[in-house]
Short mmCIF file of C-alpha atoms and ligand atoms in Angstrom, two decimals:
data_model
loop_
_atom_site.label_atom_id
_atom_site.label_comp_id
_atom_site.label_asym_id
_atom_site.label_seq_id
_atom_site.Cartn_x
_atom_site.Cartn_y
_atom_site.Cartn_z
CA UNK A 1231 0.16 -0.12 -0.47
CA UNK A 1232 1.20 3.35 -0.99
CA UNK A 1233 0.31 6.20 1.56
CA UNK A 1234 0.58 9.67 0.20
CA UNK A 1235 -0.82 13.25 1.81
CA UNK A 1236 -2.50 14.84 -1.04
CA UNK A 1237 -4.41 18.89 -0.96
CA UNK A 1238 -6.52 17.24 -3.67
CA UNK A 1239 -10.54 18.44 -2.54
CA UNK A 1240 -12.65 15.03 -0.72
CA UNK A 1241 -14.71 15.57 -3.86
CA UNK A 1242 -13.22 14.87 -6.38
CA UNK A 1243 -10.55 12.26 -5.73
CA UNK A 1244 -10.49 9.83 -8.40
CA UNK A 1245 -10.66 6.12 -5.83
CA UNK A 1246 -12.52 3.31 -5.01
CA UNK A 1247 -13.95 4.20 -1.60
CA UNK A 1248 -13.37 8.15 -0.27
CA UNK A 1249 -13.30 7.36 4.20
CA UNK A 1250 -15.09 10.33 5.90
CA UNK A 1251 -15.28 10.52 9.26
CA UNK A 1252 -17.79 11.67 11.20
CA UNK A 1253 -18.40 13.07 14.87
CA UNK A 1254 -20.60 13.82 17.93
CA UNK A 1255 -20.03 17.36 18.75
CA UNK A 1256 -21.70 19.09 21.35
CA UNK A 1257 -24.57 21.88 20.87
CA UNK A 1258 -24.16 20.50 17.22
CA UNK A 1259 -25.05 17.50 16.43
CA UNK A 1260 -23.96 14.86 14.07
CA UNK A 1261 -20.82 16.36 11.60
CA UNK A 1262 -20.18 14.80 8.24
CA UNK A 1263 -17.34 17.20 5.62
CA UNK A 1264 -20.25 19.89 4.48
CA UNK A 1265 -18.61 18.40 1.02
CA UNK A 1266 -19.09 15.01 0.96
CA UNK A 1267 -23.14 16.14 2.37
CA UNK A 1268 -23.47 18.79 -0.78
CA UNK A 1269 -22.05 16.03 -3.43
CA UNK A 1270 -24.23 12.82 -2.59
CA UNK A 1271 -27.43 15.35 -2.76
CA UNK A 1272 -27.58 15.10 1.40
CA UNK A 1273 -28.07 11.62 1.44
CA UNK A 1274 -25.39 11.43 4.50
CA UNK A 1275 -27.05 14.15 6.84
CA UNK A 1276 -30.40 11.98 5.89
CA UNK A 1277 -29.55 8.26 7.44
CA UNK A 1278 -27.36 10.45 10.27
CA UNK A 1279 -30.59 11.67 11.27
CA UNK A 1280 -32.77 8.20 10.90
CA UNK A 1281 -29.19 6.32 12.54
CA UNK A 1282 -27.74 7.81 15.14
CA UNK A 1283 -25.86 5.50 15.60
CA UNK A 1284 -24.25 5.91 12.11
CA UNK A 1285 -21.45 8.21 13.98
CA UNK A 1286 -20.79 6.05 17.19
CA UNK A 1287 -16.51 4.71 17.36
CA UNK A 1288 -16.51 1.63 15.38
CA UNK A 1289 -19.36 1.53 13.06
CA UNK A 1290 -19.57 2.02 9.46
CA UNK A 1291 -21.24 2.71 6.84
CA UNK A 1292 -21.15 2.07 3.01
CA UNK A 1293 -22.97 4.68 0.49
CA UNK A 1294 -23.12 3.68 -2.92
CA UNK A 1295 -22.24 6.77 -5.74
CA UNK A 1296 -23.88 7.20 -9.21
CA UNK A 1297 -22.30 10.72 -9.52
CA UNK A 1298 -21.13 14.06 -8.37
CA UNK A 1299 -18.42 12.71 -6.54
CA UNK A 1300 -15.50 11.09 -7.26
CA UNK A 1301 -14.57 7.81 -5.23
CA UNK A 1302 -17.27 5.19 -6.41
CA UNK A 1303 -17.86 5.29 -2.91
CA UNK A 1304 -18.50 6.33 0.54
CA UNK A 1305 -17.29 4.63 4.05
CA UNK A 1306 -18.94 6.76 7.28
CA UNK A 1307 -16.36 5.82 9.59
CA UNK A 1308 -17.80 6.62 12.80
CA UNK A 1309 -16.21 8.31 15.22
CA UNK A 1310 -17.68 9.45 18.94
CA UNK A 1311 -17.91 12.07 20.28
CA UNK A 1312 -15.08 14.49 18.60
CA UNK A 1313 -14.03 15.63 21.64
CA UNK A 1314 -12.54 12.00 23.12
CA UNK A 1315 -11.14 11.78 20.08
CA UNK A 1316 -7.49 10.23 20.87
CA UNK A 1317 -4.77 9.11 18.12
CA UNK A 1318 -5.69 5.38 18.88
CA UNK A 1319 -9.24 6.44 17.75
CA UNK A 1320 -7.93 8.01 14.27
CA UNK A 1321 -5.88 5.16 13.92
CA UNK A 1322 -8.20 2.47 14.53
CA UNK A 1323 -10.75 4.23 11.72
CA UNK A 1324 -7.84 4.27 9.79
CA UNK A 1325 -7.60 0.33 9.98
CA UNK A 1326 -10.78 -0.23 9.61
CA UNK A 1327 -11.42 1.53 7.11
CA UNK A 1328 -7.99 0.22 5.08
CA UNK A 1329 -10.11 -3.63 6.02
CA UNK A 1330 -13.24 -3.20 5.18
CA UNK A 1331 -12.06 -1.41 1.67
CA UNK A 1332 -9.19 -4.82 1.19
CA UNK A 1333 -12.53 -7.57 2.11
CA UNK A 1334 -14.61 -5.78 -0.82
CA UNK A 1335 -11.79 -5.77 -2.81
CA UNK A 1336 -11.43 -1.76 -3.71
CA UNK A 1337 -8.26 -0.93 -4.59
CA UNK A 1338 -7.16 2.60 -3.50
CA UNK A 1339 -9.61 4.99 -0.33
CA UNK A 1340 -8.56 8.62 0.86
CA UNK A 1341 -9.09 9.43 3.92
CA UNK A 1342 -10.63 12.58 5.10
CA UNK A 1343 -8.85 13.87 8.14
CA UNK A 1344 -10.29 17.38 10.11
CA UNK A 1345 -9.21 19.40 12.56
CA UNK A 1346 -9.37 18.72 16.01
CA UNK A 1347 -8.92 21.08 18.97
CA UNK A 1348 -7.23 17.96 21.28
CA UNK A 1349 -3.93 20.00 22.31
CA UNK A 1350 -2.31 16.30 22.93
CA UNK A 1351 -2.85 16.23 18.50
CA UNK A 1352 -1.05 17.71 16.76
CA UNK A 1353 -1.01 17.51 13.25
CA UNK A 1354 1.57 15.42 12.85
CA UNK A 1355 0.43 13.04 14.48
CA UNK A 1356 -2.89 12.78 12.70
CA UNK A 1357 -1.21 11.78 9.69
CA UNK A 1358 1.36 10.04 11.71
CA UNK A 1359 -1.49 7.34 13.94
CA UNK A 1360 -3.63 7.57 9.76
CA UNK A 1361 -0.33 5.82 8.53
CA UNK A 1362 -0.01 3.65 10.65
CA UNK A 1363 -3.49 2.43 10.79
CA UNK A 1364 -4.18 2.11 7.14
CA UNK A 1365 -0.64 0.52 6.86
CA UNK A 1366 -1.26 -1.72 9.71
CA UNK A 1367 -5.21 -2.35 9.56
CA UNK A 1368 -4.54 -3.70 5.10
CA UNK A 1369 -1.98 -6.66 7.13
CA UNK A 1370 -2.30 -9.59 6.16
CA UNK A 1371 -0.38 -12.32 6.62
CA UNK A 1372 -0.69 -14.86 2.97
CA UNK A 1373 1.86 -15.66 1.76
CA UNK A 1374 0.86 -19.61 2.10
CA UNK A 1375 -2.42 -18.34 0.60
CA UNK A 1376 -2.42 -19.94 -3.49
CA UNK A 1377 -4.22 -17.16 -4.50
CA UNK A 1378 -7.57 -18.07 -7.02
CA UNK A 1379 -10.79 -16.58 -8.62
CA UNK A 1380 -12.71 -17.50 -5.63
CA UNK A 1381 -10.02 -15.86 -3.42
CA UNK A 1382 -8.17 -13.39 -5.66
CA UNK A 1383 -5.08 -12.08 -4.18
CA UNK A 1384 -6.58 -9.00 -3.31
CA UNK A 1385 -4.26 -5.66 -1.80
CA UNK A 1386 -5.79 -2.15 -0.87
CA UNK A 1387 -2.40 -0.78 -3.74
CA UNK A 1388 -3.13 3.30 -3.06
CA UNK A 1389 -4.64 5.92 -0.04
CA UNK A 1390 -4.50 8.98 0.12
CA UNK A 1391 -4.89 11.09 3.06
CA UNK A 1392 -6.40 14.18 2.57
CA UNK A 1393 -6.18 17.21 5.41
CA UNK A 1394 -9.15 19.11 6.01
CA UNK A 1395 -8.82 22.69 7.81
CA UNK A 1396 -4.87 20.69 9.02
CA UNK A 1397 -1.26 22.14 7.53
CA UNK A 1398 -0.26 19.49 5.01
CA UNK A 1399 2.85 19.28 5.61
CA UNK A 1400 2.48 19.23 9.07
CA UNK A 1401 -0.03 15.64 8.64
CA UNK A 1402 2.51 14.88 5.69
CA UNK A 1403 6.13 14.78 8.38
CA UNK A 1404 3.77 12.77 10.61
CA UNK A 1405 1.97 10.28 8.07
CA UNK A 1406 5.85 9.58 6.25
CA UNK A 1407 6.61 8.75 10.47
CA UNK A 1408 3.68 6.64 10.85
CA UNK A 1409 4.83 4.55 7.69
CA UNK A 1410 8.38 3.60 8.65
CA UNK A 1411 6.75 2.79 12.71
CA UNK A 1412 3.95 0.26 10.13
CA UNK A 1413 6.84 -0.32 7.94
CA UNK A 1414 9.37 -2.01 10.92
CA UNK A 1415 6.02 -3.81 13.38
CA UNK A 1416 4.77 -5.93 9.47
CA UNK A 1417 8.58 -6.74 9.89
CA UNK A 1418 8.20 -8.10 12.94
CA UNK A 1419 4.86 -9.52 12.30
CA UNK A 1420 5.69 -11.57 9.15
CA UNK A 1421 9.37 -12.75 11.36
CA UNK A 1422 6.66 -14.23 13.82
CA UNK A 1423 3.91 -15.19 11.76
CA UNK A 1424 6.10 -17.32 9.43
CA UNK A 1425 6.32 -20.99 10.85
CA UNK A 1426 9.57 -22.48 12.65
CA UNK A 1427 10.45 -24.56 10.07
CA UNK A 1428 10.94 -21.66 8.04
CA UNK A 1429 11.46 -19.26 10.65
CA UNK A 1430 15.07 -21.34 12.40
CA UNK A 1431 18.54 -19.73 13.56
CA UNK A 1432 20.01 -19.54 10.65
CA UNK A 1433 16.98 -17.37 9.03
CA UNK A 1434 16.99 -15.15 12.23
CA UNK A 1435 21.03 -14.38 10.78
CA UNK A 1436 19.82 -14.21 7.75
CA UNK A 1437 17.47 -11.38 8.17
CA UNK A 1438 20.21 -9.56 11.26
CA UNK A 1439 22.35 -10.04 7.90
CA UNK A 1440 20.07 -8.12 5.58
CA UNK A 1441 19.23 -5.00 7.85
CA UNK A 1442 23.70 -5.33 8.85
CA UNK A 1443 23.54 -4.37 4.67
CA UNK A 1444 20.52 -2.77 3.79
CA UNK A 1445 21.23 0.05 7.53
CA UNK A 1446 25.03 -0.39 7.47
CA UNK A 1447 24.88 -2.08 10.71
CA UNK A 1448 28.40 -3.35 12.25
CA UNK A 1449 26.92 -7.86 12.87
CA UNK A 1450 28.55 -9.86 14.76
CA UNK A 1451 27.66 -13.15 14.97
CA UNK A 1452 28.66 -16.48 17.51
CA UNK A 1453 28.24 -19.22 15.37
CA UNK A 1454 27.95 -23.07 18.32
CA UNK A 1455 32.04 -22.70 18.28
CA UNK A 1456 32.29 -19.41 19.52
CA UNK A 1457 29.22 -19.78 22.04
CA UNK A 1458 31.85 -22.07 23.30
CA UNK A 1459 34.92 -20.52 23.66
CA UNK A 1460 31.98 -18.09 24.70
CA UNK A 1461 31.05 -20.58 27.84
CA UNK A 1462 27.44 -19.40 27.05
CA UNK A 1463 26.36 -22.84 27.97
CA UNK A 1464 23.03 -22.34 29.74
CA UNK A 1465 22.18 -20.98 25.24
CA UNK A 1466 23.84 -24.23 24.61
CA UNK A 1467 22.64 -25.80 26.85
CA UNK A 1468 18.37 -25.16 25.08
CA UNK A 1469 19.65 -25.62 22.23
CA UNK A 1470 21.24 -29.04 22.30
CA UNK A 1471 18.10 -31.20 22.00
CA UNK A 1472 17.48 -29.66 18.42
CA UNK A 1473 18.74 -30.25 15.01
CA UNK A 1474 19.48 -25.96 14.31
CA UNK A 1475 22.26 -24.68 15.29
CA UNK A 1476 22.06 -21.77 18.55
CA UNK A 1477 23.20 -18.44 17.69
CA UNK A 1478 23.35 -15.29 18.67
CA UNK A 1479 23.12 -11.56 16.85
CA UNK A 1480 24.48 -8.51 17.81
CA UNK A 1481 23.72 -5.59 15.40
CA UNK A 1482 24.93 -1.67 16.98
CA UNK A 1483 23.68 1.27 15.33
CA UNK A 1484 25.51 3.72 15.37
CA UNK A 1485 23.23 7.22 15.59
CA UNK A 1486 25.34 9.12 17.74
CA UNK A 1487 28.62 8.38 17.09
CA UNK A 1488 30.48 11.23 18.94
CA UNK A 1489 29.17 9.13 22.44
CA UNK A 1490 30.27 5.94 24.30
CA UNK A 1491 26.67 6.29 25.85
CA UNK A 1492 25.29 2.58 24.75
CA UNK A 1493 21.97 1.31 25.09
CA UNK A 1494 20.79 -2.69 25.00
CA UNK A 1495 17.97 -4.33 23.81
CA UNK A 1496 17.95 -8.26 23.74
CA UNK A 1497 15.27 -10.25 22.75
CA UNK A 1498 14.82 -13.65 23.42
CA UNK A 1499 14.64 -15.93 20.05
CA UNK A 1500 13.65 -19.35 20.82
CA UNK A 1501 12.57 -20.33 17.47
CA UNK A 1502 9.86 -22.51 18.17
CA UNK A 1503 9.30 -24.21 22.05
CA UNK A 1504 7.93 -27.64 22.12
CA UNK A 1505 9.13 -27.02 25.74
CA UNK A 1506 11.68 -29.63 25.50
CA UNK A 1507 11.53 -33.52 28.03
CA UNK A 1508 9.04 -31.34 29.85
CA UNK A 1509 7.15 -31.22 26.67
CA UNK A 1510 4.38 -28.87 26.53
CA UNK A 1511 0.34 -30.78 25.64
CA UNK A 1512 -1.92 -30.80 22.64
CA UNK A 1513 -3.30 -26.58 23.44
CA UNK A 1514 0.35 -24.93 24.30
CA UNK A 1515 2.36 -25.93 22.17
CA UNK A 1516 0.42 -24.48 18.64
CA UNK A 1517 1.13 -21.29 19.07
CA UNK A 1518 5.42 -21.21 19.85
CA UNK A 1519 6.38 -20.66 16.13
CA UNK A 1520 5.64 -17.01 18.24
CA UNK A 1521 8.37 -17.86 20.61
CA UNK A 1522 11.11 -15.32 18.84
CA UNK A 1523 8.86 -12.21 19.00
CA UNK A 1524 11.73 -10.47 21.38
CA UNK A 1525 14.38 -10.84 18.95
CA UNK A 1526 11.87 -9.83 15.98
CA UNK A 1527 10.99 -6.78 17.78
CA UNK A 1528 14.34 -6.38 18.55
CA UNK A 1529 15.27 -6.56 14.90
CA UNK A 1530 12.09 -4.04 14.09
CA UNK A 1531 12.93 -1.10 15.95
CA UNK A 1532 16.40 -0.39 15.43
CA UNK A 1533 15.67 -0.89 11.92
CA UNK A 1534 13.62 1.83 12.86
CA UNK A 1535 16.08 3.42 14.73
CA UNK A 1536 18.45 3.75 11.76
CA UNK A 1537 15.48 4.85 9.56
CA UNK A 1538 14.42 7.94 11.40
CA UNK A 1539 17.93 8.45 12.66
CA UNK A 1540 17.37 8.22 16.40
CA UNK A 1541 20.50 10.51 18.05
CA UNK A 1542 21.29 7.70 19.79
CA UNK A 1543 23.27 4.23 19.85
CA UNK A 1544 21.75 1.10 19.65
CA UNK A 1545 23.02 -2.30 20.39
CA UNK A 1546 20.68 -5.74 19.34
CA UNK A 1547 21.73 -8.55 21.32
CA UNK A 1548 19.44 -11.77 20.29
CA UNK A 1549 20.11 -15.33 21.18
CA UNK A 1550 18.38 -17.68 19.10
CA UNK A 1551 17.65 -21.47 19.14
CA UNK A 1552 15.01 -24.02 19.07
CA UNK A 1553 13.87 -26.15 22.53
CA UNK A 1554 13.54 -29.97 20.80
CA UNK A 1555 13.87 -32.85 22.16
CA UNK A 1556 15.85 -35.15 20.88
CA UNK A 1557 18.23 -37.97 23.00
CA UNK A 1558 21.04 -34.62 23.21
CA UNK A 1559 17.82 -32.68 25.17
CA UNK A 1560 18.68 -31.18 28.31
CA UNK A 1561 16.85 -32.85 31.57
CA UNK A 1562 15.25 -31.39 34.19
CA UNK A 1563 17.87 -31.30 37.29
CA UNK A 1564 21.39 -30.85 35.36
CA UNK A 1565 23.68 -28.44 36.36
CA UNK A 1566 24.51 -25.24 33.50
CA UNK A 1567 27.25 -22.73 34.91
CA UNK A 1568 26.47 -20.02 32.43
CA UNK A 1569 28.11 -17.72 31.22
CA UNK A 1570 28.93 -15.05 34.16
CA UNK A 1571 30.18 -18.31 36.17
CA UNK A 1572 26.60 -18.44 38.19
CA UNK A 1573 25.63 -22.27 38.49
CA UNK A 1574 22.41 -22.88 37.91
CA UNK A 1575 19.22 -25.93 38.10
CA UNK A 1576 17.66 -26.35 35.57
CA UNK A 1577 14.05 -27.22 37.17
CA UNK A 1578 11.65 -27.18 34.48
CA UNK A 1579 13.57 -27.81 30.06
CA UNK A 1580 10.03 -25.29 29.10
CA UNK A 1581 11.81 -22.21 31.17
CA UNK A 1582 14.38 -21.66 28.30
CA UNK A 1583 13.46 -18.36 27.73
CA UNK A 1584 15.46 -17.03 31.00
CA UNK A 1585 18.52 -19.58 30.12
CA UNK A 1586 18.98 -18.12 26.61
CA UNK A 1587 18.61 -14.76 28.77
CA UNK A 1588 20.85 -15.22 31.45
CA UNK A 1589 23.59 -15.65 28.77
CA UNK A 1590 23.18 -12.35 26.03
CA UNK A 1591 22.15 -10.14 28.94
CA UNK A 1592 25.94 -11.36 30.91
CA UNK A 1593 27.42 -10.73 27.28
CA UNK A 1594 25.02 -6.59 27.08
CA UNK A 1595 26.06 -5.80 30.42
CA UNK A 1596 29.78 -6.16 30.17
CA UNK A 1597 28.68 -3.63 27.08
CA UNK A 1598 28.64 -1.20 29.64
CA UNK A 1599 25.01 0.32 28.89
CA UNK A 1600 23.40 2.67 30.29
CA UNK A 1601 20.78 0.50 29.63
CA UNK A 1602 18.98 -2.90 28.97
CA UNK A 1603 15.97 -3.72 27.23
CA UNK A 1604 15.08 -7.28 27.76
CA UNK A 1605 11.19 -7.52 25.02
CA UNK A 1606 10.27 -11.68 25.75
CA UNK A 1607 7.38 -14.45 24.97
CA UNK A 1608 8.45 -15.34 29.06
CA UNK A 1609 6.00 -16.80 31.07
CA UNK A 1610 1.86 -17.96 30.08
CA UNK A 1611 1.84 -16.28 33.97
CA UNK A 1612 1.97 -13.00 31.96
CA UNK A 1613 -0.64 -14.03 30.26
CA UNK A 1614 -3.31 -15.19 33.33
CA UNK A 1615 -2.23 -11.40 34.83
CA UNK A 1616 -1.97 -9.52 32.02
CA UNK A 1617 -3.72 -10.81 28.74
CA UNK A 1618 -2.81 -10.97 25.54
CA UNK A 1619 -3.11 -6.94 25.41
CA UNK A 1620 -1.07 -6.10 28.57
CA UNK A 1621 3.13 -5.92 28.68
CA UNK A 1622 4.81 -6.67 32.00
CA UNK A 1623 7.55 -4.91 32.93
CA UNK A 1624 9.66 -5.45 35.72
CA UNK A 1625 12.44 -3.28 36.61
CA UNK A 1626 14.98 -1.93 39.03
CA UNK A 1627 15.15 1.29 38.11
CA UNK A 1628 11.51 2.19 38.68
CA UNK A 1629 11.33 5.84 36.66
CA UNK A 1630 11.80 3.73 33.44
CA UNK A 1631 8.34 1.54 34.22
CA UNK A 1632 6.42 5.11 34.64
CA UNK A 1633 7.45 6.15 31.32
CA UNK A 1634 7.01 2.78 29.25
CA UNK A 1635 3.46 2.61 31.52
CA UNK A 1636 3.42 6.66 29.22
CA UNK A 1637 4.04 5.35 26.08
CA UNK A 1638 2.23 2.21 26.01
CA UNK A 1639 -1.09 4.94 26.57
CA UNK A 1640 0.36 8.11 24.16
CA UNK A 1641 0.52 4.43 21.47
CA UNK A 1642 -1.72 2.65 22.65
CA UNK A 1643 0.50 -0.74 23.58
CA UNK A 1644 -0.30 -1.08 27.36
CA UNK A 1645 2.05 -1.44 29.82
CA UNK A 1646 1.63 -1.77 33.78
CA UNK A 1647 4.00 -2.47 35.56
CA UNK A 1648 4.74 -6.09 38.21
CA UNK A 1649 6.86 -5.07 41.48
CA UNK A 1650 10.36 -7.46 42.58
CA UNK A 1651 10.03 -6.65 45.88
CA UNK A 1652 13.02 -8.10 47.76
CA UNK A 1653 10.71 -11.33 48.98
CA UNK A 1654 10.73 -12.61 45.71
CA UNK A 1655 14.80 -13.02 45.94
CA UNK A 1656 14.33 -16.92 47.52
CA UNK A 1657 11.93 -17.65 44.91
CA UNK A 1658 14.65 -18.63 42.56
CA UNK A 1659 17.52 -19.34 45.21
CA UNK A 1660 18.59 -23.52 44.41
CA UNK A 1661 19.36 -26.06 46.54
CA UNK A 1662 22.66 -27.14 45.31
CA UNK A 1663 23.23 -24.33 43.40
CA UNK A 1664 23.24 -20.63 43.35
CA UNK A 1665 20.59 -20.49 41.31
CA UNK A 1666 17.22 -22.48 39.69
CA UNK A 1667 15.41 -21.54 36.14
CA UNK A 1668 11.76 -21.84 37.49
CA UNK A 1669 10.18 -20.15 41.31
CA UNK A 1670 7.80 -21.37 43.12
CA UNK A 1671 5.63 -24.50 43.73
CA UNK A 1672 2.59 -23.90 41.25
CA UNK A 1673 4.05 -21.13 39.19
CA UNK A 1674 2.78 -18.79 42.48
CA UNK A 1675 4.19 -14.84 40.94
CA UNK A 1676 5.94 -16.97 38.18
CA UNK A 1677 6.00 -13.86 35.95
CA UNK A 1678 8.11 -11.85 38.67
CA UNK A 1679 10.42 -14.56 39.62
CA UNK A 1680 11.63 -15.10 35.97
CA UNK A 1681 12.52 -11.35 36.23
CA UNK A 1682 13.94 -12.59 39.77
CA UNK A 1683 16.27 -14.56 38.09
CA UNK A 1684 17.32 -12.17 34.86
CA UNK A 1685 18.34 -9.41 37.30
CA UNK A 1686 21.15 -12.18 38.66
CA UNK A 1687 22.80 -11.14 35.20
CA UNK A 1688 22.28 -7.49 34.82
CA UNK A 1689 24.46 -6.12 37.12
CA UNK A 1690 23.85 -3.46 38.78
CA UNK A 1691 23.53 -1.67 34.92
CA UNK A 1692 19.67 -0.17 34.74
CA UNK A 1693 17.52 -1.97 32.69
CA UNK A 1694 13.94 -3.59 32.33
CA UNK A 1695 12.45 -6.92 31.57
CA UNK A 1696 9.44 -6.71 28.66
CA UNK A 1697 7.45 -9.86 29.56
CA UNK A 1698 5.77 -9.94 25.88
CA UNK A 1699 3.98 -13.59 26.30
CA UNK A 1700 0.69 -12.18 25.50
CA UNK A 1701 0.34 -9.43 23.24
CA UNK A 1702 2.26 -10.79 21.14
CA UNK A 1703 0.65 -13.09 19.35
CA UNK A 1704 -3.21 -12.42 19.86
CA UNK A 1705 -6.31 -15.00 19.34
CA UNK A 1706 -8.83 -11.36 18.85
CA UNK A 1707 -7.24 -8.67 17.47
CA UNK A 1708 -8.54 -4.99 16.65
CA UNK A 1709 -8.83 -2.40 14.45
CA UNK A 1710 -5.57 -2.48 13.33
CA UNK A 1711 -3.71 -5.52 14.71
CA UNK A 1712 -4.86 -9.21 12.78
CA UNK A 1713 -4.52 -12.05 15.10
CA UNK A 1714 -1.12 -13.88 15.64
CA UNK A 1715 1.95 -11.61 15.18
CA UNK A 1716 0.79 -8.35 16.38
CA UNK A 1717 4.98 -6.92 15.95
CA UNK A 1718 4.68 -5.94 19.91
CA UNK A 1719 6.24 -3.97 21.83
CA UNK A 1720 7.45 -1.74 18.49
CA UNK A 1721 5.22 0.72 19.36
CA UNK A 1722 5.92 1.10 22.42
CA UNK A 1723 9.75 0.67 22.67
CA UNK A 1724 10.04 3.30 19.83
CA UNK A 1725 7.80 6.01 21.93
CA UNK A 1726 9.49 5.05 25.05
CA UNK A 1727 13.44 5.29 22.86
CA UNK A 1728 12.40 9.10 22.34
CA UNK A 1729 11.35 9.34 25.29
CA UNK A 1730 14.69 8.85 26.70
CA UNK A 1731 16.14 11.17 24.45
CA UNK A 1732 13.76 13.84 25.23
CA UNK A 1733 14.22 13.75 28.80
CA UNK A 1734 17.90 12.47 29.68
CA UNK A 1735 17.34 13.52 33.31
CA UNK A 1736 15.10 10.17 33.51
CA UNK A 1737 18.49 7.67 33.27
CA UNK A 1738 20.11 10.61 35.68
CA UNK A 1739 18.20 10.48 38.02
CA UNK A 1740 17.91 7.22 38.65
CA UNK A 1741 21.75 6.82 38.32
CA UNK A 1742 21.66 9.55 41.62
CA UNK A 1743 19.34 7.47 43.38
CA UNK A 1744 20.95 4.26 43.23
CA UNK A 1745 24.10 6.67 44.83
CA UNK A 1746 22.44 8.05 47.96
CA UNK A 1747 20.15 4.58 48.74
CA UNK A 1748 23.92 2.80 48.30
CA UNK A 1749 25.25 5.16 50.38
CA UNK A 1750 22.78 4.51 53.35
N1 BES B 1499 7.46 -19.57 25.57
C1 BES B 1499 6.95 -19.65 27.24
C2 BES B 1499 5.52 -18.92 27.79
C3 BES B 1499 4.93 -18.32 26.80
C4 BES B 1499 3.22 -18.52 27.66
C5 BES B 1499 4.64 -17.72 25.50
C6 BES B 1499 2.86 -18.84 27.01
C7 BES B 1499 4.00 -17.04 25.30
C8 BES B 1499 2.67 -17.73 25.08
C9 BES B 1499 8.45 -19.72 28.14
O1 BES B 1499 8.97 -20.71 28.16
C10 BES B 1499 7.49 -20.57 28.84
O2 BES B 1499 6.97 -22.75 28.36
N2 BES B 1499 7.22 -21.07 30.46
C11 BES B 1499 7.14 -21.90 31.44
C12 BES B 1499 7.68 -21.26 32.61
C13 BES B 1499 7.65 -22.16 33.96
C14 BES B 1499 8.05 -23.70 33.10
C15 BES B 1499 8.37 -21.49 35.31
C16 BES B 1499 5.62 -21.01 31.41
O3 BES B 1499 5.21 -19.72 31.56
O4 BES B 1499 4.32 -22.21 31.98
ZN1 ZN B 1500 9.25 -22.59 27.33
ZN1 ZN B 1501 9.65 -19.87 25.92
#
């Protein structure tokens, strides 16, 4: 889909479908673009009078046209109360419009974007949300569908954004950013949606290679031999039951070459999680091609950082394995010495994510970054606690969690903090080792105890752990997210990084707090 912002008069736009948002406004009733109403000889106004629900958020009504207007049809897109409209309302309207237009096998649309009076909704933000919605809503994973006469491959080829009373250049700037964001979210979605017989660790290395070439990232790939030299035994242990060899990928983007400050993102890359010898039962294994969503999101994020020219140095570390079952698999009760030197007893081979992250976090922390964020489909417990809609946030610097929660509310890729009180520390203590890879029995506070395990490998580096087990892959979806791989938390993380750039004092403040704590 090609998205562009144009000054064209909506009535004259030569497209299949003209999308007109309609709002409810206090004292004024329901508002539709006057020119559209006129061109359709008052039909929209009549419809609205008879059926006021047409203006409710999410409602869609199509009017087919017989001339007097460039479009073949007008889609009235209910936007709800005008004063409540947020960037997400725009994203949703654009997303469902793209989906409807696609479902009706039309190939072009034009979306009217009116002026909105909310302070937070700048013309930039409106343009960005519209472009994100259009592209993300149009997305479907159909690489493996053979097109036929009954089911042809349909795409919306062209989407025009038509600002109505908004400064065109600002909308254009926002739309350009939104399109880049969406394209990279889609990169992550595709990687997650492709099955594990395609996306194995070697494939993920190839993807990293292509990204490095395209964006001039420096790339380091550790293969099994090198991983052995580096004593990355926990990563190797998880991988040893699979014919697909493990790798560790490191990608580096230098957007602030004058500075030595480095930010690290570590993404869990389990290309398929069968559970290992503690094999997952039917009903729990089918979606486990999504267990590399953290790695996919970290790839998309660094690509986006480069395309948006974020002024920061970003390191991505992706441990890539398959957790499989054979005579060579690691076992419950095995004891492994991690790269950090800590010994770990395996309580459950299905708690493999934290094992590969242990070594990857240790490697990342050796680079002395300002911050490490890890992104992982880590625990089923997080899906129970926060559902498919919220990213679990755990951190050793609480101010960072607040920024993430705010970034979540802004992007509507929601995030919420779970606490890491010291009472949880004993949950991962080993009987005969330093630590174990399981927490308390019955999975009590399983998301937090997994994070407590990870904390053993980051030293005192400021760190945030994002458990994306729920939002990475969804069974329901929304207006701009079909079910399956979502590309979460790429939009959330981009906004978070932008906040760190805008307010570097967030990290500095936390540093001071830490220092004063030491003095206590
Ligand atoms: N990949 C899973 C977590 C997961 C569950 C992701 C559901 C997405 C949806 C992870 O490796 C896992 O199996 N965790 C175990 C840990 C337990 C054995 C301590 C879990 O959550 O049950
Ligand atoms: Zn597992
Ligand atoms: Zn897993």
